Every structure is written in C-alpha cells, then in structure tokens.
Tab-separated table of C-alpha atoms in Angstrom:
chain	number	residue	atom	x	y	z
A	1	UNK	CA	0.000	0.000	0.000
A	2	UNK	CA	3.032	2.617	0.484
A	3	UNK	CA	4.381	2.141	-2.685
A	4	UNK	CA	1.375	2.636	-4.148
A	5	UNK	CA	0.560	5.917	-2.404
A	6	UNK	CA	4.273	6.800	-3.361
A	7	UNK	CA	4.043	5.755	-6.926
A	8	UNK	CA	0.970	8.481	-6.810
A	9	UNK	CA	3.359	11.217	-5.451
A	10	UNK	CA	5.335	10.399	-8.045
A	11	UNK	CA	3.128	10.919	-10.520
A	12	UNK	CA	1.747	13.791	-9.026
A	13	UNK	CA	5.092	15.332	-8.706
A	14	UNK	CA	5.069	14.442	-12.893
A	15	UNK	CA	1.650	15.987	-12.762
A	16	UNK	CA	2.440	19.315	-11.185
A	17	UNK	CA	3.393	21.136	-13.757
A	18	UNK	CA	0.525	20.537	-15.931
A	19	UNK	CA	-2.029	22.525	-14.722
A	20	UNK	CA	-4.513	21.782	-17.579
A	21	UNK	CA	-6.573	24.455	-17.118
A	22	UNK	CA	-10.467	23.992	-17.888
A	23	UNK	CA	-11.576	25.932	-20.594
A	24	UNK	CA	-9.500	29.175	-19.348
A	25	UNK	CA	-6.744	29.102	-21.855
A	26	UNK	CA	-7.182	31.467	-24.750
A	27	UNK	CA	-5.210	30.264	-27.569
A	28	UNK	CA	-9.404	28.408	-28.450
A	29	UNK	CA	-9.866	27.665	-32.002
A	30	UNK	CA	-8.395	25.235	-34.384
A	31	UNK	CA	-6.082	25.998	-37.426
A	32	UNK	CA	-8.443	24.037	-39.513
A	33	UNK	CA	-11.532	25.210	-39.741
A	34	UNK	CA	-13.024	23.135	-42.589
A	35	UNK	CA	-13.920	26.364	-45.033
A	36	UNK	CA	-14.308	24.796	-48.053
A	37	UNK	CA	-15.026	26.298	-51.785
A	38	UNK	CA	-17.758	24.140	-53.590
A	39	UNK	CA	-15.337	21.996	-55.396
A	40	UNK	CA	-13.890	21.110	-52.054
A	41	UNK	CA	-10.689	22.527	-52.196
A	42	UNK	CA	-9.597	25.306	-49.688
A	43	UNK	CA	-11.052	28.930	-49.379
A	44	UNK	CA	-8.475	30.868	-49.458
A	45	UNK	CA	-7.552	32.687	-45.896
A	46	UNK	CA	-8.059	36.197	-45.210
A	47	UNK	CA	-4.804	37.769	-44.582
A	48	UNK	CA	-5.795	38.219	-40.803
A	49	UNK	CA	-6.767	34.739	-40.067
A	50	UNK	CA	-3.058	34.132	-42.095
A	51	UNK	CA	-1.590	35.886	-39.343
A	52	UNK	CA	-3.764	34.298	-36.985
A	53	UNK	CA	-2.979	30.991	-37.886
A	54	UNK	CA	0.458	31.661	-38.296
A	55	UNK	CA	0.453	32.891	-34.483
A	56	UNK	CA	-1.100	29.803	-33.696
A	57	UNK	CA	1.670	27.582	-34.781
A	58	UNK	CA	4.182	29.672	-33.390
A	59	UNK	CA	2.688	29.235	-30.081
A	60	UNK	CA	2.515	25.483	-30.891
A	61	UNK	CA	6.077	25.522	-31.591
A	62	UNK	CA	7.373	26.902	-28.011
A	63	UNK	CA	5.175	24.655	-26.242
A	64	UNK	CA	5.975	21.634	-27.884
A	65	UNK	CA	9.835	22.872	-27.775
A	66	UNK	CA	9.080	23.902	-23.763
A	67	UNK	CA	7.136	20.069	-22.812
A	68	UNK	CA	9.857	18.339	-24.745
A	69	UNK	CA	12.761	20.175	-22.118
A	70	UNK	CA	10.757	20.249	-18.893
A	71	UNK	CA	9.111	16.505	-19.138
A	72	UNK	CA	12.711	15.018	-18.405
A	73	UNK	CA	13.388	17.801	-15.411
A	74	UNK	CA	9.842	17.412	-13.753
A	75	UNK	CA	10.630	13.548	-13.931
A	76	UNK	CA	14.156	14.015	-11.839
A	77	UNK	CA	12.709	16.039	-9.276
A	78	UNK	CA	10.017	13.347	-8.647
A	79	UNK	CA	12.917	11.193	-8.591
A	80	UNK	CA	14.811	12.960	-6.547
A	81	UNK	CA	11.909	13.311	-4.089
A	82	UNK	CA	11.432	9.583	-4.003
A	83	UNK	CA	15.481	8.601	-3.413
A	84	UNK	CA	15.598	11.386	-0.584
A	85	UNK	CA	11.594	9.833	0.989
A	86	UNK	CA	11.577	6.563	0.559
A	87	UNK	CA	13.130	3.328	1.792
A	88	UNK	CA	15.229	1.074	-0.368
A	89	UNK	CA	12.426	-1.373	-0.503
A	90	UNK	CA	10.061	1.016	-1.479
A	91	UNK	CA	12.329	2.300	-4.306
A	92	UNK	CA	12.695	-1.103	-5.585
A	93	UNK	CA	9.077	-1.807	-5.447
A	94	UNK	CA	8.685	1.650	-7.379
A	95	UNK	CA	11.393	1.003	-10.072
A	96	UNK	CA	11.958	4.778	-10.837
A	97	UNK	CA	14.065	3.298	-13.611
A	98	UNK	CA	11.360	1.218	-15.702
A	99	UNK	CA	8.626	4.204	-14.736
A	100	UNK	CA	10.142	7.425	-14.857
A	101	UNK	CA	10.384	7.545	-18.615
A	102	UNK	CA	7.206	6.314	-19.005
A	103	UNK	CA	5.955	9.105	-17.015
A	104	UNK	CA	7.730	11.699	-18.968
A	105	UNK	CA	6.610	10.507	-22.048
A	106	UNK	CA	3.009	10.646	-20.937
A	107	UNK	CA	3.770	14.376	-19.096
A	108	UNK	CA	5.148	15.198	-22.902
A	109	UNK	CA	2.023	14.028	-24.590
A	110	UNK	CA	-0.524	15.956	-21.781
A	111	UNK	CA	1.917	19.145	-22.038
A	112	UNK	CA	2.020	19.511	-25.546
A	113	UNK	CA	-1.623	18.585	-25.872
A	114	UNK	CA	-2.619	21.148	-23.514
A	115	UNK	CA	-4.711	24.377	-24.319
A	116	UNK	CA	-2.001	26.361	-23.129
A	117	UNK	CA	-2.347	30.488	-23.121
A	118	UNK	CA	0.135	32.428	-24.489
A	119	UNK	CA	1.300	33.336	-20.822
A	120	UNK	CA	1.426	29.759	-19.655
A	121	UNK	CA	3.954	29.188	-22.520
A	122	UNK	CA	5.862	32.171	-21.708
A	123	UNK	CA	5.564	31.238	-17.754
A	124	UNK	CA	6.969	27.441	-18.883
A	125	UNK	CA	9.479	28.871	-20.803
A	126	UNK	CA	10.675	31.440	-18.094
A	127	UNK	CA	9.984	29.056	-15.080
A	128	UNK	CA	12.823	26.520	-16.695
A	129	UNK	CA	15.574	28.824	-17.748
A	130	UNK	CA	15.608	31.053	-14.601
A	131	UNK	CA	15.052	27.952	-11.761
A	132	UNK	CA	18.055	25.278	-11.860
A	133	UNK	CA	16.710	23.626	-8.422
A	134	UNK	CA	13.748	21.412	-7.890
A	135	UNK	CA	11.728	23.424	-5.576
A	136	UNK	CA	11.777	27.255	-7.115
A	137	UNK	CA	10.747	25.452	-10.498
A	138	UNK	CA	7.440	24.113	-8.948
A	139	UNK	CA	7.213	26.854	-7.155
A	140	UNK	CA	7.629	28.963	-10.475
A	141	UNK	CA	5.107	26.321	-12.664
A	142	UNK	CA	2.155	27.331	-9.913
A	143	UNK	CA	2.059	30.605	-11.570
A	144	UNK	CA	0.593	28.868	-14.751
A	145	UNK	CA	-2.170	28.792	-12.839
A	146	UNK	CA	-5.326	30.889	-14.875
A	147	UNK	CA	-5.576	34.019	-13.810
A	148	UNK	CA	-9.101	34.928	-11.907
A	149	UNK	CA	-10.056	38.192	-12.955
C-alpha cells in the first residue's frame, strides 16, 4: 500500500506542472476550420486569419519545444523526491528506472496537448531557464495557474 501511495506522489510530482486548465486558456480555435469552396478545395484565408494561424503555430512551436525540455526535469525532481523519501524497498518496489520515462513521455504528450495560453507558454518557458533547483521550479510552474479576474 506505500508504494502505491508513493508511486501516486510520483506521478503527481510528474503531474504538477501541468495545470490543464479547464476551458481558461485562450489560444481556443483550431487551425483548420473546414472552409471549403464548392469543389472542395480550400477557401483561401483572409490575410488576418493568415496571421492568426500563423500565431497559432508559433505558439505550438514553443510549447511543444518547452514540454519536450521540462518533461525530463519534472521527472528528476520526482525522482529525486522519491530517493531522498523513501526506503530502499520502497524504491525497488517503485522502479523509478522502468517508470520514470514512461511518465515523462506521458507528461510530454498531456503538455504539448494542452490548451495552453500564451502566458502559460511564456511562464513554462521562463519558469525553466531562470530555476536550476527542484523546488523554485514548482514553485515557479504554480504561476501557470489561470488568472481569476
């Protein structure tokens, strides 16, 4: 039963950072929007939803770029957690080695999934090149939080 509540604090620890906010992020719409002309090719774009668009997949970029560099450092300090918490046994039962890349592959996927805002990108982005150590970084990824207005 301890390794199981441990292997959730693990994963929670994995979790932390990706505050999936409900319905609060604004980057909304998808880039296809499935305007069709009659002959079922493409309408062309407006040069504002260009732009738009264009925005859109820059955004897309950084996050992906961001997930890609944080999954592996939210995964050590879970790790690091667990070696400095638990016993031996339970670390063996836990096999951070077989399950931590697991869990940053799946913290990849969810992060670059994720209807992130253009401030939670920036926030991810700042959060993991100003915070070398563990415990700021958290600390830093709570302020992806959705601001309440």
């Amino acid at each position: 039963m301890t390794s199981t509540f441990h292997l959730r604090r693990l994963a929670a620890g994995l979790a932390i950072a990706m505050l999936l906010p409900l319905g609060v992020a604004c980057s909304g719409t998808s880039a296809k929007d499935g305007s069709t002309l009659g002959d079922g090719t493409a309408a062309p774009l407006s040069p504002e939803e260009q732009k738009r668009r264009d925005a859109l997949a820059r955004l897309q970029t950084r996050q992906d770029a961001t997930c890609e560099s944080l999954g592996p450092r939210i995964t050590q300090c879970s790790m690091d957690d667990a070696r400095a918490t638990m016993t031996p046994e339970q670390l063996a039962e836990l096999d951070l080695e077989k399950t931590a890349p697991k869990h940053t592959a799946e913290f990849i996927d969810q992060c670059k999934s994720a209807d992130y805002s253009p401030r939670q990108v920036r926030v991810m982005e700042v959060c993991q090149a100003e915070e070398s150590e563990c415990a700021p970084l958290l600390s830093c990824l709570d302020n992806m939080k959705a601001e309440t207005k």
